[in-house]
Every structure is written in structure tokens, then in C-alpha cells.
CSV table of C-alpha atoms in Angstrom, one decimal:
chain,number,residue,atom,x,y,z
A,289,MET,CA,132.9,56.9,130.5
A,290,LEU,CA,133.3,60.4,129.1
A,291,GLN,CA,134.8,59.1,125.9
A,292,THR,CA,131.9,56.7,125.5
A,293,LEU,CA,129.4,59.5,126.0
A,294,TYR,CA,131.3,61.6,123.6
A,295,ASP,CA,131.3,58.9,120.9
A,296,TYR,CA,127.6,58.4,121.4
A,297,PHE,CA,126.8,62.1,121.2
A,298,TRP,CA,128.7,62.5,117.9
A,299,TRP,CA,127.5,59.3,116.4
A,300,GLU,CA,127.0,60.1,112.7
A,301,ARG,CA,123.5,58.5,112.6
A,302,LEU,CA,122.3,61.1,115.1
A,303,TRP,CA,123.5,64.1,113.0
A,304,LEU,CA,123.8,63.0,109.4
A,305,PRO,CA,121.8,61.0,106.8
A,306,VAL,CA,122.6,57.3,106.2
A,307,ASN,CA,125.9,56.5,104.5
A,308,LEU,CA,127.5,59.8,105.4
A,309,THR,CA,130.2,60.4,108.0
A,310,TRP,CA,132.0,63.3,109.5
A,311,ALA,CA,134.8,62.6,107.1
A,312,ASP,CA,132.6,63.8,104.3
A,313,LEU,CA,132.5,67.2,105.9
A,314,GLU,CA,136.2,67.7,106.4
A,315,ASP,CA,137.7,70.8,104.7
A,316,ARG,CA,139.2,70.1,101.3
A,317,ASP,CA,139.8,71.6,98.0
A,318,GLY,CA,139.2,75.1,99.3
A,319,ARG,CA,135.7,74.2,100.6
A,320,ILE,CA,135.0,74.9,104.3
A,321,TYR,CA,132.3,73.1,106.3
A,322,ALA,CA,130.7,73.9,109.6
A,323,LYS,CA,132.3,72.4,112.7
A,324,ALA,CA,131.2,72.1,116.3
A,325,SER,CA,134.4,73.8,117.5
A,326,ASP,CA,133.4,76.9,115.6
A,327,LEU,CA,130.8,77.6,118.3
A,328,TYR,CA,133.4,78.1,121.0
A,329,ILE,CA,133.6,81.7,120.1
A,330,THR,CA,130.0,82.3,121.0
A,331,LEU,CA,130.6,82.4,124.7
A,332,PRO,CA,133.1,85.3,124.7
A,333,LEU,CA,130.9,87.0,122.1
A,334,ALA,CA,127.9,86.7,124.3
A,335,LEU,CA,129.8,88.3,127.2
A,336,LEU,CA,131.0,91.0,124.8
A,337,PHE,CA,127.3,91.6,123.9
A,338,LEU,CA,126.5,92.2,127.6
A,339,ILE,CA,129.3,94.7,127.9
A,340,ILE,CA,128.3,96.5,124.7
A,341,ARG,CA,124.7,96.5,125.9
A,342,TYR,CA,125.7,98.1,129.2
A,343,PHE,CA,127.5,101.0,127.5
A,344,PHE,CA,124.8,101.3,124.8
A,345,GLU,CA,122.1,101.7,127.4
A,346,LEU,CA,124.2,104.1,129.3
A,347,TYR,CA,125.5,106.4,126.5
A,348,VAL,CA,123.0,105.9,123.7
A,349,ALA,CA,119.6,104.7,125.1
A,350,THR,CA,119.5,107.0,128.1
A,351,PRO,CA,120.2,110.2,126.2
A,352,LEU,CA,117.7,109.1,123.6
A,353,ALA,CA,115.1,108.6,126.3
A,354,ALA,CA,115.8,112.1,127.5
A,355,PHE,CA,115.5,113.4,124.0
A,356,LEU,CA,112.1,111.7,123.5
A,357,ASN,CA,111.0,113.0,126.9
A,358,VAL,CA,110.6,109.6,128.5
A,359,LYS,CA,109.5,110.5,132.0
A,360,GLU,CA,108.9,108.4,135.1
A,361,LYS,CA,106.3,109.4,137.5
A,362,ALA,CA,107.6,109.5,141.1
A,363,ARG,CA,106.5,106.5,143.1
A,364,LEU,CA,105.5,106.7,146.8
A,365,ARG,CA,107.9,104.5,148.7
A,366,ALA,CA,106.8,102.1,151.4
A,367,PRO,CA,108.0,103.4,154.8
A,368,PRO,CA,110.5,101.2,156.5
A,369,ASN,CA,108.8,98.4,158.5
A,370,ALA,CA,110.9,95.4,159.5
A,371,THR,CA,107.8,93.2,160.1
A,372,LEU,CA,106.2,93.8,156.8
A,373,GLU,CA,109.5,93.7,154.9
A,374,HIS,CA,110.3,90.3,156.4
A,375,PHE,CA,107.0,88.9,155.3
A,376,TYR,CA,107.4,90.5,151.8
A,377,VAL,CA,110.8,88.9,151.3
A,378,THR,CA,110.2,85.5,152.8
A,379,SER,CA,106.5,84.7,152.4
A,380,GLY,CA,105.2,86.6,149.4
A,381,LYS,CA,104.2,89.9,147.9
A,382,GLN,CA,100.5,89.3,148.0
A,383,PRO,CA,99.4,88.6,151.6
A,384,LYS,CA,96.0,86.9,152.1
A,385,GLN,CA,93.4,88.5,154.3
A,386,VAL,CA,94.4,86.3,157.2
A,387,ASP,CA,98.0,87.4,156.8
A,388,VAL,CA,96.9,91.0,156.6
A,389,GLU,CA,95.1,90.7,159.9
A,390,LEU,CA,98.1,89.0,161.6
A,391,LEU,CA,100.5,91.6,160.2
A,392,SER,CA,98.2,94.4,161.4
A,393,ARG,CA,98.4,93.1,164.9
A,394,GLN,CA,102.2,92.6,164.8
A,395,SER,CA,103.0,96.0,163.2
A,396,GLY,CA,100.4,98.1,165.0
A,397,LEU,CA,99.0,99.3,161.6
A,398,SER,CA,95.4,99.1,160.4
A,399,GLY,CA,94.6,96.5,157.8
A,400,ARG,CA,94.2,99.2,155.2
A,401,GLN,CA,97.6,100.6,156.0
A,402,VAL,CA,99.1,97.1,155.7
A,403,GLU,CA,97.5,96.7,152.2
A,404,ARG,CA,98.7,100.1,151.2
A,405,TRP,CA,102.3,99.3,152.3
A,406,PHE,CA,102.3,96.1,150.2
A,407,ARG,CA,101.0,98.0,147.2
A,408,ARG,CA,103.7,100.6,147.4
A,409,ARG,CA,106.3,98.0,148.1
A,410,ARG,CA,105.3,96.0,145.0
A,411,ASN,CA,105.3,99.2,142.9
A,412,GLN,CA,108.9,99.8,144.1
A,413,ASP,CA,110.0,96.5,142.6
A,414,ARG,CA,108.3,97.1,139.2
A,415,PRO,CA,110.8,98.1,136.5
A,416,SER,CA,111.0,101.8,135.7
A,417,LEU,CA,109.9,103.2,132.4
A,418,LEU,CA,113.5,104.2,131.6
A,419,LYS,CA,114.7,100.6,132.2
A,420,LYS,CA,112.0,99.3,129.8
A,421,PHE,CA,112.9,101.9,127.2
A,422,ARG,CA,116.6,101.1,127.4
A,423,GLU,CA,116.0,97.4,126.9
A,424,ALA,CA,113.7,98.0,124.0
A,425,SER,CA,116.3,100.3,122.4
A,426,TRP,CA,119.0,97.7,122.7
A,427,ARG,CA,116.9,95.0,121.1
A,428,PHE,CA,115.6,97.3,118.4
A,429,THR,CA,119.1,98.2,117.4
A,430,PHE,CA,120.3,94.6,117.2
A,431,TYR,CA,117.3,93.2,115.4
A,432,LEU,CA,117.3,95.9,112.8
A,433,ILE,CA,121.0,95.5,112.1
A,434,ALA,CA,120.6,91.7,112.2
A,435,PHE,CA,117.7,91.8,109.7
A,436,VAL,CA,119.5,94.0,107.3
A,437,ALA,CA,122.7,91.9,107.6
A,438,GLY,CA,120.7,88.7,107.2
A,439,MET,CA,119.0,89.8,104.1
A,440,ALA,CA,122.4,90.9,102.7
A,441,VAL,CA,123.7,87.4,103.4
A,442,ILE,CA,120.8,85.5,101.7
A,443,VAL,CA,119.2,87.7,99.2
A,444,ASP,CA,121.6,86.8,96.4
A,445,LYS,CA,121.5,83.1,97.1
A,446,PRO,CA,119.5,80.8,94.8
A,447,TRP,CA,117.8,79.0,97.7
A,448,PHE,CA,116.2,82.3,98.8
A,449,TYR,CA,114.0,82.1,95.7
A,450,ASP,CA,113.8,78.3,95.3
A,451,MET,CA,113.4,76.4,98.6
A,452,LYS,CA,114.3,73.1,97.1
A,453,LYS,CA,117.8,74.4,96.5
A,454,VAL,CA,118.2,74.6,100.3
A,455,TRP,CA,118.9,70.8,100.2
A,456,GLU,CA,120.8,70.7,96.9
A,457,GLY,CA,123.9,68.6,97.6
A,458,TYR,CA,123.1,68.4,101.3
A,459,PRO,CA,125.0,67.9,103.5
A,460,ILE,CA,128.1,68.5,101.4
A,461,GLN,CA,127.5,72.3,101.4
A,462,SER,CA,130.4,74.6,102.1
A,463,ILE,CA,130.0,77.8,104.0
A,464,ILE,CA,131.1,81.3,103.3
A,465,PRO,CA,132.4,83.9,105.9
A,466,SER,CA,129.2,85.9,105.8
A,467,GLN,CA,127.2,82.8,106.8
A,468,TYR,CA,129.7,82.0,109.6
A,469,TRP,CA,129.5,85.5,111.2
A,470,TYR,CA,125.7,85.7,110.8
A,471,TYR,CA,125.4,82.5,112.7
A,472,MET,CA,128.0,83.3,115.4
A,473,ILE,CA,126.5,86.8,116.1
A,474,GLU,CA,122.9,85.6,116.2
A,475,LEU,CA,123.7,82.7,118.5
A,476,SER,CA,125.8,84.9,120.7
A,477,PHE,CA,123.1,87.5,121.0
A,478,TYR,CA,120.5,84.9,122.1
A,479,MET,CA,122.9,83.5,124.6
A,480,SER,CA,123.4,87.0,126.0
A,481,LEU,CA,119.6,87.3,126.3
A,482,LEU,CA,119.5,84.1,128.2
A,483,PHE,CA,122.2,85.3,130.5
A,484,SER,CA,120.5,88.6,131.3
A,485,ILE,CA,116.9,87.3,131.5
A,486,ALA,CA,117.0,87.2,135.3
A,487,SER,CA,117.8,90.9,135.5
A,488,ASP,CA,115.7,92.1,132.6
A,489,VAL,CA,112.1,93.2,132.9
A,490,LYS,CA,110.0,90.1,133.9
A,491,ARG,CA,106.6,89.7,132.2
A,492,LYS,CA,103.8,87.2,132.4
A,493,ASP,CA,105.3,85.1,129.6
A,494,PHE,CA,108.6,84.8,131.5
A,495,LYS,CA,108.6,81.0,131.2
A,496,GLU,CA,107.7,81.1,127.5
A,497,GLN,CA,110.6,83.5,126.9
A,498,ILE,CA,113.0,81.1,128.5
A,499,ILE,CA,111.6,78.3,126.4
A,500,HIS,CA,111.9,80.4,123.3
A,501,HIS,CA,115.6,81.4,124.0
A,502,VAL,CA,116.6,77.9,124.8
A,503,ALA,CA,114.8,76.4,121.8
A,504,THR,CA,116.4,79.1,119.6
A,505,ILE,CA,119.9,78.4,120.9
A,506,ILE,CA,119.4,74.7,120.4
A,507,LEU,CA,118.1,75.1,116.9
A,508,ILE,CA,120.9,77.4,115.8
A,509,SER,CA,123.5,75.2,117.4
A,510,PHE,CA,122.1,72.0,116.0
A,511,SER,CA,121.6,73.4,112.5
A,512,TRP,CA,125.3,74.4,112.6
A,513,PHE,CA,126.4,70.9,113.7
A,514,ALA,CA,124.2,69.2,111.1
A,515,ASN,CA,125.1,71.7,108.3
A,516,TYR,CA,121.5,73.0,108.0
A,517,ILE,CA,123.1,76.4,107.3
A,518,ARG,CA,120.9,77.4,104.4
A,519,ALA,CA,117.7,76.7,106.2
A,520,GLY,CA,119.1,78.3,109.4
A,521,THR,CA,119.9,81.6,107.7
A,522,LEU,CA,116.4,81.8,106.1
A,523,ILE,CA,114.7,81.1,109.5
A,524,MET,CA,116.8,83.6,111.4
A,525,ALA,CA,116.2,86.4,108.9
A,526,LEU,CA,112.4,85.5,108.9
A,527,HIS,CA,112.3,86.0,112.7
A,528,ASP,CA,114.3,89.2,112.6
A,529,SER,CA,111.8,90.7,110.1
A,530,SER,CA,109.2,91.6,112.7
A,531,ASP,CA,111.2,91.8,115.9
A,532,TYR,CA,112.6,95.3,115.3
A,533,LEU,CA,109.1,96.6,114.6
A,534,LEU,CA,108.0,95.2,118.0
A,535,GLU,CA,110.8,96.9,119.8
A,536,SER,CA,110.4,100.3,118.0
A,537,ALA,CA,106.7,100.3,119.0
A,538,LYS,CA,107.7,99.7,122.6
A,539,MET,CA,110.0,102.7,122.5
A,540,PHE,CA,107.4,105.0,121.1
A,541,ASN,CA,104.9,103.7,123.6
A,542,TYR,CA,107.2,104.4,126.5
A,543,ALA,CA,107.8,107.9,125.1
A,544,GLY,CA,104.1,108.6,124.9
A,545,TRP,CA,103.9,108.8,121.1
A,546,LYS,CA,100.5,107.0,121.0
A,547,ASN,CA,99.6,107.4,117.4
A,548,THR,CA,103.1,106.4,116.2
A,549,CYS,CA,103.1,103.4,118.5
A,550,ASN,CA,99.6,102.4,117.3
A,551,ASN,CA,100.6,102.6,113.6
A,552,ILE,CA,103.8,100.6,114.1
A,553,PHE,CA,101.9,98.0,116.1
A,554,ILE,CA,99.5,97.5,113.2
A,555,VAL,CA,102.4,97.0,110.8
A,556,PHE,CA,104.1,94.7,113.3
A,557,ALA,CA,101.0,92.6,113.8
A,558,ILE,CA,100.6,92.2,110.0
A,559,VAL,CA,104.2,91.3,109.5
A,560,PHE,CA,104.2,88.9,112.5
A,561,ILE,CA,101.1,87.0,111.3
A,562,ILE,CA,102.4,86.7,107.7
A,563,THR,CA,105.9,85.6,108.7
A,564,ARG,CA,105.2,83.5,111.8
A,565,LEU,CA,101.9,81.9,110.9
A,566,VAL,CA,102.0,81.7,107.2
A,567,ILE,CA,105.6,81.8,105.8
A,568,LEU,CA,107.2,79.8,108.6
A,569,PRO,CA,104.8,76.8,108.7
A,570,PHE,CA,103.8,76.7,105.1
A,571,TRP,CA,107.2,77.5,103.5
A,572,MET,CA,110.0,77.0,106.0
A,573,ILE,CA,108.7,74.0,108.0
A,574,HIS,CA,107.4,72.5,104.8
A,575,CYS,CA,110.9,72.9,103.4
A,576,THR,CA,112.6,71.2,106.4
A,577,LEU,CA,109.9,68.6,106.8
A,578,VAL,CA,109.2,67.4,103.2
A,579,TYR,CA,112.1,68.2,100.9
A,580,PRO,CA,114.8,66.3,102.8
A,581,LEU,CA,112.9,63.1,102.5
A,582,GLU,CA,113.2,63.4,98.7
A,583,LEU,CA,117.0,62.9,99.2
A,584,TYR,CA,117.5,60.8,102.3
A,585,PRO,CA,115.6,58.6,104.7
A,586,ALA,CA,114.5,60.3,107.9
A,587,PHE,CA,117.2,60.3,110.6
A,588,PHE,CA,117.4,61.5,114.2
A,589,GLY,CA,118.6,65.0,113.3
A,590,TYR,CA,115.7,65.4,110.9
A,591,TYR,CA,113.2,64.6,113.6
A,592,PHE,CA,115.0,66.6,116.3
A,593,PHE,CA,115.3,69.8,114.1
A,594,ASN,CA,111.6,69.7,113.1
A,595,ALA,CA,110.5,69.0,116.7
A,596,MET,CA,112.3,72.2,117.8
A,597,MET,CA,110.7,74.1,114.9
A,598,GLY,CA,107.3,72.8,116.2
A,599,VAL,CA,108.1,74.2,119.7
A,600,LEU,CA,108.8,77.6,118.2
A,601,GLN,CA,105.7,77.4,116.1
A,602,ILE,CA,103.5,76.7,119.2
A,603,LEU,CA,105.1,79.8,120.9
A,604,HIS,CA,104.3,81.9,117.8
A,605,ILE,CA,100.7,80.8,118.0
A,606,PHE,CA,100.6,81.8,121.7
A,607,TRP,CA,102.0,85.2,121.0
A,608,ALA,CA,99.8,85.7,117.9
A,609,TYR,CA,96.8,85.1,120.2
A,610,LEU,CA,98.0,87.9,122.5
A,611,ILE,CA,98.7,90.2,119.6
A,612,LEU,CA,95.3,89.6,118.0
A,613,ARG,CA,93.6,90.1,121.4
A,614,MET,CA,95.3,93.5,121.7
A,615,ALA,CA,94.4,94.4,118.1
A,616,HIS,CA,90.8,93.6,118.8
A,617,LYS,CA,90.8,95.9,121.8
A,618,PHE,CA,92.5,98.6,119.8
A,619,ILE,CA,90.0,98.3,116.9
A,620,THR,CA,86.9,98.3,119.3
A,621,GLY,CA,88.3,101.4,121.1
A,622,LYS,CA,88.8,99.6,124.4
A,623,VAL,CA,91.7,100.2,126.7
A,624,VAL,CA,94.7,98.5,125.2
A,625,GLU,CA,97.6,97.6,127.4
A,626,ASP,CA,100.5,95.2,127.3
A,627,GLU,CA,99.0,91.7,127.7
A,628,ARG,CA,102.3,90.4,129.2
A,629,SER,CA,103.1,93.2,131.7
A,630,ASP,CA,101.9,93.7,135.2
A,631,ARG,CA,100.0,96.9,135.7
A,632,GLU,CA,101.1,99.4,138.3
A,633,GLU,CA,98.7,99.5,141.2
A,634,THR,CA,96.9,102.5,142.4
A,635,GLU,CA,97.2,103.9,146.0
A,636,SER,CA,93.6,103.1,146.8
A,637,SER,CA,92.1,99.7,147.3
A,638,GLU,CA,88.8,98.7,145.7
A,639,GLY,CA,87.1,99.6,149.0
A,640,GLU,CA,88.7,103.0,149.0
A,641,GLU,CA,87.7,103.6,145.4
A,642,ALA,CA,84.1,102.7,146.2
A,643,ALA,CA,84.2,105.0,149.2
A,644,THR,CA,85.6,108.0,147.2
A,645,GLY,CA,83.3,107.3,144.3
A,646,GLY,CA,86.1,106.5,141.8
A,647,GLY,CA,86.7,109.4,139.4
A,648,ALA,CA,89.6,110.3,137.2
A,649,LYS,CA,92.2,110.3,139.9
A,650,ASN,CA,91.3,106.7,140.8
A,651,ARG,CA,91.7,105.3,137.3
A,652,PRO,CA,94.2,102.5,136.8
A,653,LEU,CA,97.8,103.6,136.3
A,654,ALA,CA,100.3,102.0,134.0
A,655,ASN,CA,103.9,103.1,134.2
A,656,GLY,CA,102.8,106.1,136.2
A,657,HIS,CA,100.3,107.4,133.6
A,658,LEU,CA,96.6,107.3,133.4
A,659,LEU,CA,95.2,104.5,131.1
A,660,LEU,CA,93.0,106.3,128.6
A,661,ASN,CA,90.9,104.9,125.8
A,662,ASN,CA,93.0,104.0,122.8
A,663,HIS,CA,96.2,104.3,124.9
A,664,HIS,CA,97.8,101.4,123.1
A,665,ARG,CA,100.1,99.4,125.4
A,666,LYS,CA,101.6,97.1,122.8
A,667,ASN,CA,103.0,93.6,123.1
A,668,ASP,CA,105.8,94.6,125.3
């Protein structure tokens, strides 16, 4: 049974154009081709990335946060209460009014005290500013290095300037060591992100992030199996071109450098729109969708690869919408905050705010700081 499944999975018609077999991609005459077995190294590399990240955040990102004066406002902790804690853990973090009344009777607290306890308890679970800064620092460092390395790998290649050369001689295209390591490192990094996503800062687009990581891993792996190496390197470099800008803006946002964050955000938004909504669909997807048909009839791998590209493109449109919405708020002078992050709650409820008349001390808090006009909370 396993052998049958294995044979079906590696059936040439799934991965290669008609009249080509895996024998055509066997190493010979000094030419080396991509093999599925090459990807075995990505699992230990992904684990290595997690180890490197731990020490990077501890010995590089944390001192950098201190240097940039990243400070976390002390949060009031919810006092110990077994009844409320049990409900919080087992039933939910946002009790309904009927639940508040029941918990009030069970705990001997007033309804307002119960609501305040849950607000403090939810704030305790929100990630600290330092945790966010360290994550952004790690991703910024990788994306910047990956972008520079990726450009070094492809900038001297003829298919960087002429997209039709991506498919010249396909799939009989040998690889070079720089392409091999670029692929292995990129794939390993995204696998490490998938491994750590449960412990990383969770945002409102948590599901979209999982879909993105899975689609990226599938795309990179498939493009390696099917020898879409040239197209793959171009697509990876294109994505890295804006990611490091995003992470650097987050870092300056957490450090309170508002003007620097705003300026980087503008640059990031421009680069993101150009690369993800213009170059990717009208150059890269056009390259993978149209040019191969000039050489071979469409096959399963062709449809599968472009379907995964379509998934990524839909996610890019979703994130572009969030970016443009934040840009609009920024331009119009409205409060701009991270569209994907939950805002830290104030101590007072709406009723309490009305009773006290609002005022500066009752303004919304984000990461322990007052939200002021033009306090840009970028696409975190």
C-alpha cells in the first residue's frame, strides 16, 4: 500500500511536463539537479533557527530594546480568585452579562468588580512590548540578510532581466550551490515560523498567517521538486524586499520613535503595493502562467503551482487592504493603530468612563501608552 502511494505521489505526470521523466533530471556531466531528498536538511535547520532565535532575542534583541528605551508600563494584575480563574480558563475570557451576574453571586464581588477582574486578567495575557520588539528584531534581521543574499544570488542571472529565460531549457536546468542554500535557508526559516506560531504574538489575522506560512512552505517545496528554481528564487527575493521594512517599522514603533516609524511605514506601503500587487501578479504570475505553455502542454504541477500563487496573491490583497486603511487614517490625521493587534483595555468600563466624564486619563491605551493623534501603530 505504501509503495503504491509512493509511486502515485512521484508519478512523473504530476510533477513534470509530458514526455519527461525523473531520469532526465539525474546528475550527469557535472550538472546537478534538484532532488526531493535535498529537503531533509530543512527540518534540523528549522530547529537550529529556533535555537539561534532564542539566543538572538536574549543577547541581541533585549540589549537593543534597552538601548532604544523600549519600556513596558506596569500592568495591574488580577487578584487571585479561584472562581473567576476557573471560568476564565474553561469558559472564556469575555463573560456575557448573565455570566457576570452569576459570577458576582458566586464570588461575592460586585458586577463591576468582576468586569474589572476580567479586564486585568485579559491584559495579563497580552504579549509584552519587549516580546513584540524581540520578535520584530529577529524577523527584521533575517529578512534583511535574506533579501541581500537573494539579490546576490539572482542579480547576475539572465532571467532576472528577461523573464522568458526562466523557462529556457526547462526542466533540464542545473542548480548552483548559492541557489541550493538560498532555498534551504528560506524554507527552513518559514518552517521555524510555523513551529513557533503558537507561542508568538497572536494577532487578528492568525489564521491568515498560518495559511500564508503553509502555502509558502508548499510553494517552496513544490518548486524545488519540479525544478522551478529560477522562478522560485525570483519570487522569494520579491517577498523579502518589503518584509524587512515592515519589521523595522515595528521596532521603531515599539521604541516610541513615531516619526521614524511613520516614514518607514510610508516606504513599506509603497514597496509592498508595487511588489505584491503589481510586480507579483503582472510579472511573476504572468511568467509562471503564460510562458510555460509556450513550451509544454499544461500539466498538474503547472496548475498546482499557480493555484498556490493565487492563494498568496489573495492574502496580499487582504493585507494591502489593511495597509491602505491605516495609510488613510495616517493621512487624515486620525488615530492609527495596528489593524491586526488587540488593543490593551483600560481599567474603567464604558459606564465608569461616562461617570467620570472621560478625560485624558481615560483614553484608550495601547501597549501601556496613551493613543495620541498620529501615533502610528503600523501593520504589526
